[in-house]
Short mmCIF file of C-alpha atoms in Angstrom, two decimals:
data_model
loop_
_atom_site.label_atom_id
_atom_site.label_comp_id
_atom_site.label_asym_id
_atom_site.label_seq_id
_atom_site.Cartn_x
_atom_site.Cartn_y
_atom_site.Cartn_z
CA UNK V 1 -0.14 40.24 49.14
CA UNK V 2 -2.30 36.92 50.78
CA UNK V 3 -5.39 37.96 52.02
CA UNK V 4 -5.50 38.66 55.72
CA UNK V 5 -7.34 35.26 56.55
CA UNK V 6 -5.40 33.14 53.95
CA UNK V 7 -2.54 30.91 55.36
CA UNK V 8 1.16 32.38 54.61
CA UNK V 9 2.60 30.83 51.52
CA UNK V 10 5.16 28.18 52.83
CA UNK V 11 8.59 29.16 51.70
CA UNK V 12 10.10 26.44 48.98
CA UNK V 13 12.78 24.28 50.80
CA UNK V 14 16.47 24.37 49.69
CA UNK V 15 18.08 22.07 47.20
CA UNK V 16 19.42 19.81 49.92
CA UNK V 17 16.21 19.36 51.59
CA UNK V 18 14.64 18.26 47.75
CA UNK V 19 17.57 15.73 47.66
CA UNK V 20 17.08 14.49 51.34
CA UNK V 21 13.32 13.58 50.67
CA UNK V 22 14.14 11.71 47.33
CA UNK V 23 17.56 9.75 49.39
CA UNK V 24 14.28 8.43 52.13
CA UNK V 25 12.58 6.83 49.49
CA UNK V 26 14.50 3.21 49.67
CA UNK V 27 14.39 2.74 45.36
CA UNK V 28 16.67 -0.25 45.68
CA UNK V 29 15.84 -1.73 42.08
CA UNK V 30 17.99 -5.03 43.24
CA UNK V 31 15.93 -5.67 46.01
CA UNK V 32 12.46 -5.14 44.00
CA UNK V 33 10.98 -8.30 45.18
CA UNK V 34 10.87 -7.76 49.02
CA UNK V 35 10.39 -3.93 48.95
CA UNK V 36 7.84 -3.56 46.24
CA UNK V 37 7.32 -0.99 43.90
CA UNK V 38 5.97 1.39 46.56
CA UNK V 39 9.08 3.63 47.39
CA UNK V 40 9.82 3.77 43.01
CA UNK V 41 5.88 4.81 42.64
CA UNK V 42 6.32 7.55 45.40
CA UNK V 43 9.36 9.08 43.14
CA UNK V 44 6.55 10.28 41.01
CA UNK V 45 4.42 11.75 43.74
CA UNK V 46 7.43 13.29 45.08
CA UNK V 47 8.13 14.65 41.88
CA UNK V 48 4.54 15.88 41.19
CA UNK V 49 5.17 17.76 45.11
CA UNK V 50 8.01 19.17 44.95
CA UNK V 51 8.37 20.43 41.22
CA UNK V 52 4.96 21.95 40.28
CA UNK V 53 5.54 23.84 37.79
CA UNK V 54 7.36 20.83 36.04
CA UNK V 55 4.27 19.09 36.52
CA UNK V 56 2.17 21.71 35.23
CA UNK V 57 4.34 22.75 31.88
CA UNK V 58 6.05 19.54 30.45
CA UNK V 59 4.31 16.68 29.11
CA UNK V 60 4.51 13.46 31.37
CA UNK V 61 5.11 9.80 30.04
CA UNK V 62 5.44 6.84 31.54
CA UNK V 63 6.97 4.34 29.47
CA UNK V 64 7.63 0.83 31.45
CA UNK V 65 6.85 0.70 35.13
CA UNK V 66 10.18 2.46 36.00
CA UNK V 67 10.67 4.90 32.64
CA UNK V 68 9.51 8.87 33.77
CA UNK V 69 9.77 10.41 30.66
CA UNK V 70 9.33 14.53 30.69
CA UNK V 71 8.71 16.62 27.35
CA UNK V 72 9.57 20.15 27.51
CA UNK V 73 8.73 22.14 24.18
CA UNK V 74 10.61 24.54 22.99
CA UNK V 75 10.10 28.07 21.91
CA UNK V 76 10.74 26.72 17.75
CA UNK V 77 6.66 25.18 18.42
CA UNK V 78 5.80 21.43 17.11
CA UNK V 79 6.40 22.30 13.58
CA UNK V 80 9.99 23.31 14.20
CA UNK V 81 13.00 20.89 12.82
CA UNK V 82 14.63 21.27 16.33
CA UNK V 83 11.65 19.21 17.72
CA UNK V 84 13.10 15.99 16.12
CA UNK V 85 16.56 17.26 17.46
CA UNK V 86 15.97 17.72 21.19
CA UNK V 87 18.45 18.17 24.07
CA UNK V 88 18.35 14.82 26.66
CA UNK V 89 18.88 14.97 29.91
CA UNK V 90 19.20 11.75 31.88
CA UNK V 91 19.38 10.74 35.36
CA UNK V 92 18.60 7.43 37.64
CA UNK V 93 16.56 7.23 41.02
CA UNK V 94 17.17 3.38 41.84
CA UNK V 95 20.50 2.68 43.87
CA UNK V 96 22.51 -0.02 44.98
CA UNK V 97 21.85 -1.91 48.14
CA UNK V 98 23.37 -1.24 50.67
CA UNK V 99 24.97 -3.85 53.33
CA UNK V 100 23.39 -3.48 57.02
CA UNK V 101 26.50 -4.62 58.70
CA UNK V 102 28.23 -1.25 57.37
CA UNK V 103 29.14 1.68 59.62
CA UNK V 104 27.92 4.58 58.51
CA UNK V 105 27.91 7.95 60.04
CA UNK V 106 24.27 8.57 59.09
CA UNK V 107 21.64 6.06 58.47
CA UNK V 108 21.41 5.65 54.34
CA UNK V 109 18.18 6.23 53.70
CA UNK V 110 17.70 8.97 56.23
CA UNK V 111 19.24 11.60 53.61
CA UNK V 112 20.61 13.49 56.98
CA UNK V 113 21.76 17.50 55.96
CA UNK V 114 24.82 17.93 58.10
CA UNK V 115 28.16 19.69 58.27
CA UNK V 116 27.19 21.53 54.47
CA UNK V 117 26.73 18.12 53.19
CA UNK V 118 23.72 15.53 52.35
CA UNK V 119 24.16 11.99 53.18
CA UNK V 120 22.43 8.87 52.18
CA UNK V 121 22.43 5.96 49.68
CA UNK V 122 22.12 7.78 46.04
CA UNK V 123 23.25 11.27 46.81
CA UNK V 124 25.90 10.86 44.17
CA UNK V 125 24.43 8.03 42.20
CA UNK V 126 22.31 9.55 40.98
CA UNK V 127 19.51 11.15 43.01
CA UNK V 128 21.90 14.04 43.55
CA UNK V 129 21.81 14.81 39.60
CA UNK V 130 18.16 14.58 38.94
CA UNK V 131 17.04 17.21 41.67
CA UNK V 132 19.67 19.29 39.94
CA UNK V 133 17.96 19.03 36.76
CA UNK V 134 14.15 19.39 37.93
CA UNK V 135 15.37 22.73 40.19
CA UNK V 136 16.98 24.22 36.93
CA UNK V 137 13.81 23.15 34.71
CA UNK V 138 11.62 24.45 37.83
CA UNK V 139 13.73 27.78 38.49
CA UNK V 140 13.80 28.48 34.55
CA UNK V 141 9.97 27.82 34.40
CA UNK V 142 9.32 30.26 37.34
CA UNK V 143 11.34 32.71 35.20
CA UNK V 144 8.91 32.32 32.06
CA UNK V 145 12.14 30.63 30.15
CA UNK V 146 11.04 28.86 27.16
CA UNK V 147 14.59 26.71 25.84
CA UNK V 148 15.62 27.13 22.50
CA UNK V 149 14.45 23.39 21.44
CA UNK V 150 12.73 20.43 22.53
CA UNK V 151 13.97 19.49 26.10
CA UNK V 152 13.28 15.81 27.27
CA UNK V 153 14.29 14.77 31.11
CA UNK V 154 14.74 11.13 30.72
CA UNK V 155 14.64 9.11 34.33
CA UNK V 156 15.12 5.45 34.67
CA UNK V 157 14.30 3.67 38.06
CA UNK V 158 16.24 0.38 36.98
CA UNK V 159 20.11 1.19 35.53
CA UNK V 160 21.33 -0.45 38.91
CA UNK V 161 20.23 -3.78 37.23
CA UNK V 162 20.64 -3.30 33.72
CA UNK V 163 16.78 -2.75 33.37
CA UNK V 164 15.11 -1.96 30.34
CA UNK V 165 13.60 1.61 30.99
CA UNK V 166 16.14 3.55 30.13
CA UNK V 167 16.29 1.20 26.76
CA UNK V 168 12.55 1.67 26.21
CA UNK V 169 12.60 5.06 26.08
CA UNK V 170 15.23 5.38 23.73
CA UNK V 171 13.79 2.97 21.53
CA UNK V 172 10.73 4.60 21.72
CA UNK V 173 12.02 8.44 20.82
CA UNK V 174 13.48 6.70 17.90
CA UNK V 175 10.51 5.08 16.41
CA UNK V 176 9.12 8.67 16.59
CA UNK V 177 11.99 9.87 14.34
CA UNK V 178 13.67 11.84 17.23
CA UNK V 179 17.25 11.85 17.16
CA UNK V 180 18.72 13.91 19.88
CA UNK V 181 20.87 17.07 18.98
CA UNK V 182 22.25 16.12 22.27
CA UNK V 183 22.39 13.45 25.22
CA UNK V 184 23.80 14.17 28.82
CA UNK V 185 23.61 11.52 31.71
CA UNK V 186 25.64 10.61 34.24
CA UNK V 187 29.60 9.79 34.29
CA UNK V 188 31.98 11.98 34.96
CA UNK V 189 32.66 14.67 37.54
CA UNK V 190 34.72 17.90 38.91
CA UNK V 191 37.53 16.50 40.72
CA UNK V 192 40.36 18.39 41.80
CA UNK V 193 43.19 15.85 41.15
CA UNK V 194 42.01 13.33 37.88
CA UNK V 195 45.43 11.75 38.28
CA UNK V 196 47.30 11.33 41.17
CA UNK V 197 50.23 13.87 38.92
CA UNK V 198 47.63 16.39 37.68
CA UNK V 199 47.11 18.78 40.42
CA UNK V 200 44.03 20.40 38.23
CA UNK V 201 40.55 21.04 38.60
CA UNK V 202 39.08 19.15 36.09
CA UNK V 203 35.98 18.58 34.76
CA UNK V 204 36.10 14.84 33.19
CA UNK V 205 33.40 14.50 30.61
CA UNK V 206 32.81 10.57 29.03
CA UNK V 207 32.88 11.13 25.36
CA UNK V 208 32.37 6.67 25.49
CA UNK V 209 32.05 3.81 27.49
CA UNK V 210 33.31 0.95 28.13
CA UNK V 211 31.32 -1.85 27.21
CA UNK V 212 29.76 -4.39 30.01
CA UNK V 213 29.91 -7.91 29.93
CA UNK V 214 29.00 -10.99 32.40
CA UNK V 215 30.31 -14.31 31.87
CA UNK V 216 29.88 -17.56 33.79
CA UNK V 217 33.02 -19.84 34.16
CA UNK V 218 31.82 -23.50 34.92
CA UNK V 219 34.03 -26.45 35.38
CA UNK V 220 32.94 -30.05 36.20
CA UNK V 221 34.39 -32.71 38.34
CA UNK V 222 33.50 -36.20 39.97
CA UNK V 223 32.22 -36.00 43.12
CA UNK V 224 33.43 -38.11 45.98
CA UNK V 225 35.00 -38.43 49.31
CA UNK V 226 37.29 -35.73 50.25
CA UNK V 227 39.56 -37.52 52.23
CA UNK V 228 41.26 -39.23 49.02
CA UNK V 229 41.31 -36.41 46.55
CA UNK V 230 42.41 -36.72 42.84
CA UNK V 231 45.42 -34.40 41.26
CA UNK V 232 42.72 -32.13 40.05
CA UNK V 233 39.06 -31.20 40.85
CA UNK V 234 36.53 -28.79 39.59
CA UNK V 235 37.53 -26.02 41.82
CA UNK V 236 41.49 -26.92 41.12
CA UNK V 237 40.73 -26.34 37.17
CA UNK V 238 38.27 -23.27 38.14
CA UNK V 239 40.92 -21.10 40.16
CA UNK V 240 43.77 -21.90 37.50
CA UNK V 241 41.53 -20.73 35.21
CA UNK V 242 40.84 -17.13 37.10
CA UNK V 243 44.43 -16.81 37.88
CA UNK V 244 45.15 -17.16 33.93
CA UNK V 245 43.00 -14.69 33.31
CA UNK V 246 43.97 -12.19 36.50
CA UNK V 247 47.74 -12.82 35.10
CA UNK V 248 47.53 -12.49 31.46
CA UNK V 249 44.14 -10.59 30.87
CA UNK V 250 43.78 -8.27 27.60
CA UNK V 251 46.18 -5.82 25.99
CA UNK V 252 46.57 -2.60 26.93
CA UNK V 253 46.26 0.41 24.01
CA UNK V 254 45.93 4.35 24.86
CA UNK V 255 42.61 5.51 23.85
CA UNK V 256 41.68 8.12 21.85
CA UNK V 257 40.07 9.95 24.22
CA UNK V 258 42.83 9.44 26.87
CA UNK V 259 45.19 11.03 24.41
CA UNK V 260 42.93 14.33 24.22
CA UNK V 261 42.70 14.40 28.22
CA UNK V 262 46.42 14.30 28.35
CA UNK V 263 47.06 17.12 25.95
CA UNK V 264 44.08 19.22 28.06
CA UNK V 265 46.60 18.29 30.68
CA UNK V 266 49.45 19.52 29.14
CA UNK V 267 48.16 22.92 27.98
CA UNK V 268 46.69 23.90 31.38
CA UNK V 269 49.92 22.63 33.98
CA UNK V 270 53.47 23.86 34.34
CA UNK V 271 56.57 22.31 35.85
CA UNK V 272 56.58 18.77 36.70
CA UNK V 273 53.27 17.77 36.10
CA UNK V 274 53.46 19.07 32.70
CA UNK V 275 56.81 17.42 32.01
CA UNK V 276 55.39 13.99 32.75
CA UNK V 277 52.38 14.39 31.01
CA UNK V 278 54.63 15.57 27.93
CA UNK V 279 56.78 12.48 28.16
CA UNK V 280 53.41 10.31 28.48
CA UNK V 281 52.23 11.53 25.66
CA UNK V 282 55.66 10.79 23.58
CA UNK V 283 54.98 6.94 23.89
CA UNK V 284 51.50 5.93 23.80
CA UNK V 285 52.36 2.24 23.62
CA UNK V 286 54.65 2.34 26.58
CA UNK V 287 52.31 4.95 28.44
CA UNK V 288 49.43 2.56 27.83
CA UNK V 289 51.85 -0.91 29.15
CA UNK V 290 52.73 1.54 31.93
CA UNK V 291 49.10 2.28 33.43
CA UNK V 292 48.16 -1.36 32.51
CA UNK V 293 50.41 -2.08 35.61
CA UNK V 294 48.02 0.08 37.79
CA UNK V 295 45.07 -0.50 39.55
CA UNK V 296 42.04 1.90 39.94
CA UNK V 297 41.05 4.12 37.03
CA UNK V 298 44.43 4.13 35.76
CA UNK V 299 44.42 0.79 34.59
CA UNK V 300 41.03 0.90 33.61
CA UNK V 301 41.50 3.58 31.18
CA UNK V 302 43.63 1.30 28.81
CA UNK V 303 42.38 -2.46 29.03
CA UNK V 304 39.38 -4.01 29.09
CA UNK V 305 39.32 -5.16 32.80
CA UNK V 306 38.24 -8.45 34.84
CA UNK V 307 36.97 -8.69 38.06
CA UNK V 308 35.86 -11.85 39.53
CA UNK V 309 32.86 -11.31 41.57
CA UNK V 310 31.01 -14.46 42.55
CA UNK V 311 32.40 -17.48 43.34
CA UNK V 312 30.47 -20.94 43.66
CA UNK V 313 31.04 -24.76 44.21
CA UNK V 314 30.30 -27.69 46.57
CA UNK V 315 27.73 -29.16 48.79
CA UNK V 316 29.76 -29.94 51.79
CA UNK V 317 32.99 -29.16 53.46
CA UNK V 318 34.07 -33.22 53.14
CA UNK V 319 32.76 -33.86 49.81
CA UNK V 320 34.65 -33.31 46.77
CA UNK V 321 32.61 -30.89 44.10
CA UNK V 322 30.86 -31.93 41.21
CA UNK V 323 30.81 -28.40 39.84
CA UNK V 324 32.62 -25.05 40.21
CA UNK V 325 31.46 -21.64 38.97
CA UNK V 326 32.82 -18.38 38.30
CA UNK V 327 31.13 -15.30 37.36
CA UNK V 328 33.70 -12.22 35.60
CA UNK V 329 32.11 -9.34 35.08
CA UNK V 330 34.26 -7.39 31.81
CA UNK V 331 34.22 -3.79 30.70
CA UNK V 332 35.55 -3.97 27.55
CA UNK V 333 37.70 -1.40 26.13
CA UNK V 334 36.83 0.79 23.44
CA UNK V 335 37.86 -0.62 20.05
CA UNK V 336 37.01 -4.50 21.09
CA UNK V 337 34.02 -5.93 21.04
CA UNK V 338 31.91 -8.45 23.20
CA UNK V 339 32.78 -11.16 20.37
CA UNK V 340 36.54 -10.48 20.77
CA UNK V 341 36.50 -10.58 24.60
CA UNK V 342 34.74 -13.69 24.73
CA UNK V 343 37.35 -15.10 22.28
CA UNK V 344 40.00 -13.97 24.16
CA UNK V 345 38.52 -15.28 27.69
CA UNK V 346 38.39 -18.79 25.66
CA UNK V 347 41.91 -18.81 24.82
CA UNK V 348 43.21 -17.79 28.23
CA UNK V 349 41.16 -21.23 29.96
CA UNK V 350 41.79 -23.41 27.07
CA UNK V 351 43.15 -27.18 28.17
CA UNK V 352 41.38 -26.48 31.58
CA UNK V 353 37.83 -28.17 30.43
CA UNK V 354 36.20 -24.98 31.55
CA UNK V 355 32.66 -23.99 30.07
CA UNK V 356 32.56 -19.96 29.24
CA UNK V 357 28.85 -18.83 28.98
CA UNK V 358 27.91 -15.58 27.88
CA UNK V 359 25.17 -14.04 30.15
CA UNK V 360 24.77 -10.82 29.16
CA UNK V 361 26.84 -8.11 27.33
CA UNK V 362 27.04 -4.76 25.43
CA UNK V 363 29.72 -3.52 23.07
CA UNK V 364 31.60 0.05 24.07
CA UNK V 365 29.84 2.83 22.62
CA UNK V 366 31.41 4.64 19.85
CA UNK V 367 33.27 8.13 20.86
CA UNK V 368 31.56 11.44 20.34
CA UNK V 369 33.34 14.32 19.09
CA UNK V 370 35.30 17.06 21.35
CA UNK V 371 35.14 19.19 18.42
CA UNK V 372 31.39 19.94 18.53
CA UNK V 373 28.44 22.43 19.32
CA UNK V 374 27.96 20.09 21.98
CA UNK V 375 30.83 19.43 23.79
CA UNK V 376 31.53 23.15 23.62
CA UNK V 377 27.74 23.63 25.41
CA UNK V 378 29.19 21.65 28.10
CA UNK V 379 32.28 22.99 28.56
CA UNK V 380 30.99 27.05 28.62
CA UNK V 381 28.30 25.62 31.41
CA UNK V 382 31.22 24.41 33.47
CA UNK V 383 32.49 27.56 32.98
CA UNK V 384 29.64 29.21 34.83
CA UNK V 385 29.55 26.59 37.36
CA UNK V 386 33.13 26.02 38.13
CA UNK V 387 34.86 28.82 36.65
CA UNK V 388 37.93 27.21 38.15
CA UNK V 389 37.75 23.70 36.26
CA UNK V 390 39.32 22.98 32.80
CA UNK V 391 36.79 20.62 30.58
CA UNK V 392 38.54 17.19 29.43
CA UNK V 393 37.14 14.11 27.96
CA UNK V 394 37.63 10.70 29.08
CA UNK V 395 36.05 7.11 28.93
CA UNK V 396 33.63 6.29 31.03
CA UNK V 397 34.52 2.92 33.11
CA UNK V 398 30.87 1.67 34.20
CA UNK V 399 27.79 1.37 32.14
CA UNK V 400 25.46 4.23 32.01
CA UNK V 401 21.54 4.29 30.55
CA UNK V 402 23.05 6.72 27.81
CA UNK V 403 24.57 3.76 26.23
CA UNK V 404 21.09 3.21 24.55
CA UNK V 405 21.44 6.51 22.99
CA UNK V 406 24.49 6.66 22.09
CA UNK V 407 23.58 3.55 19.44
CA UNK V 408 21.81 6.05 17.37
CA UNK V 409 22.82 9.46 19.02
CA UNK V 410 26.38 10.69 18.22
CA UNK V 411 26.77 13.16 20.23
CA UNK V 412 25.87 11.60 23.70
CA UNK V 413 28.01 12.59 26.76
CA UNK V 414 28.27 11.58 30.20
CA UNK V 415 28.69 13.90 33.18
CA UNK V 416 27.37 14.91 36.76
CA UNK V 417 28.25 18.07 37.66
CA UNK V 418 28.95 17.94 41.11
CA UNK V 419 32.51 18.04 42.68
CA UNK V 420 33.71 14.71 44.18
CA UNK V 421 36.73 14.25 46.31
CA UNK V 422 38.57 10.58 46.43
CA UNK V 423 37.10 9.74 49.40
CA UNK V 424 33.48 10.86 47.88
CA UNK V 425 33.85 8.86 44.74
CA UNK V 426 35.08 5.82 46.64
CA UNK V 427 31.81 6.32 48.43
CA UNK V 428 29.80 5.70 45.17
CA UNK V 429 27.91 1.94 45.80
CA UNK V 430 30.11 2.03 49.14
CA UNK V 431 29.87 3.46 52.49
CA UNK V 432 29.24 7.13 53.42
CA UNK V 433 27.87 8.29 50.11
CA UNK V 434 27.51 12.33 50.27
CA UNK V 435 27.56 15.45 48.28
CA UNK V 436 28.45 19.31 49.39
CA UNK V 437 25.34 21.61 49.41
CA UNK V 438 27.77 23.78 47.61
CA UNK V 439 28.33 21.43 44.71
CA UNK V 440 24.61 21.08 44.30
CA UNK V 441 23.88 24.43 44.31
CA UNK V 442 26.84 24.95 41.40
CA UNK V 443 25.69 21.80 39.67
CA UNK V 444 21.85 23.48 39.19
CA UNK V 445 23.84 26.72 37.57
CA UNK V 446 25.19 24.29 35.33
CA UNK V 447 22.11 23.35 34.05
CA UNK V 448 20.70 26.47 34.02
CA UNK V 449 23.49 27.72 31.62
CA UNK V 450 23.03 24.36 29.38
CA UNK V 451 19.63 25.49 29.03
CA UNK V 452 19.85 28.98 28.69
CA UNK V 453 22.87 28.62 25.65
CA UNK V 454 20.97 26.31 24.01
CA UNK V 455 20.65 26.70 20.33
CA UNK V 456 18.03 26.80 18.20
#
């Protein structure tokens, strides 16, 4: 007990309060020029405050202005072989912007705790996962636990802007001869309905991720008065190009991860859902074409997708534009490449006098195995935190920082141990992002189980 004249120790706040504190830091990487570095630097200080044992016992490096890397030495010691084959747990602490005209139930950077949820930008993507990891490590340190092999915590502050924090951390570790035994980043989650016709609580784990490609289409034309337009202008040719791409797009195929996922569904369902899954598995090419006609995740699962995200052209309402441009965000299916995707776009716009320019691009990642000790470790930890869930692989649709490790670490997976309803998934990058406190507590149990079961 403390001495009579000593102040009583304050109880450690709960996980919801810690996430709330983190959400209150507006780490919007796309608004770095206007907000400055202060919110990002405050994250490092807040981790030091909220997780004193992590700060005391883990070695810390700052890599670039936005990369936070912590090393937890395993019980084997620095000379152990597993020191070069560590576990790497990843998260990012930057968030996307908020449109001030959107009507949020609670202000997006207040971190409001209400109704059994934490509300605010980043609660799901991806500050919630960062808190889960740190909570698990802090609690295990308090219990005197040491992992069987080295563990790195890799936190990036510019994932949402395709920044170089995670890329540099990955290249730094690779340069040191470190080849991770397992990398686990954000991605899939726990859902009560992975597909509309599958009423099955499922932890979907990304075993690969689609590539990301940004392309600009440019059309040139003769400027002039809009009262006497020619048959074609820069804008009409650009519109035709966009229509061709949208109509014809990319050919669908049913990836291996999707087939494995459907087999898990078949093994764990009965009646009508099982019959539907069995029928879909029987004819993969037909299933791919069927899913390609659907919007959302189902369509994105089986093909390279194209979204026209920006349009530009013209200088005045009564002036024919001399130029028009469209920016395409392309997510490349596993099995295709940046080169094949660009070739497809050029093929679709041929004859329209459109210039195709690649702004940036990453090929899809390789596909990690579901038949190894690493995937089994994830599946077993899911069983501890969500005993009602089955674990299934899938292909991650969006880009993650994990892709920088997947180039040299074949066991790279993407999974956030949070329960997400359809409404919550829609709130990511949208309005009213929120996470349940129960899910946070379960997520901490997932990481605790993962670390306790980590083999030497």
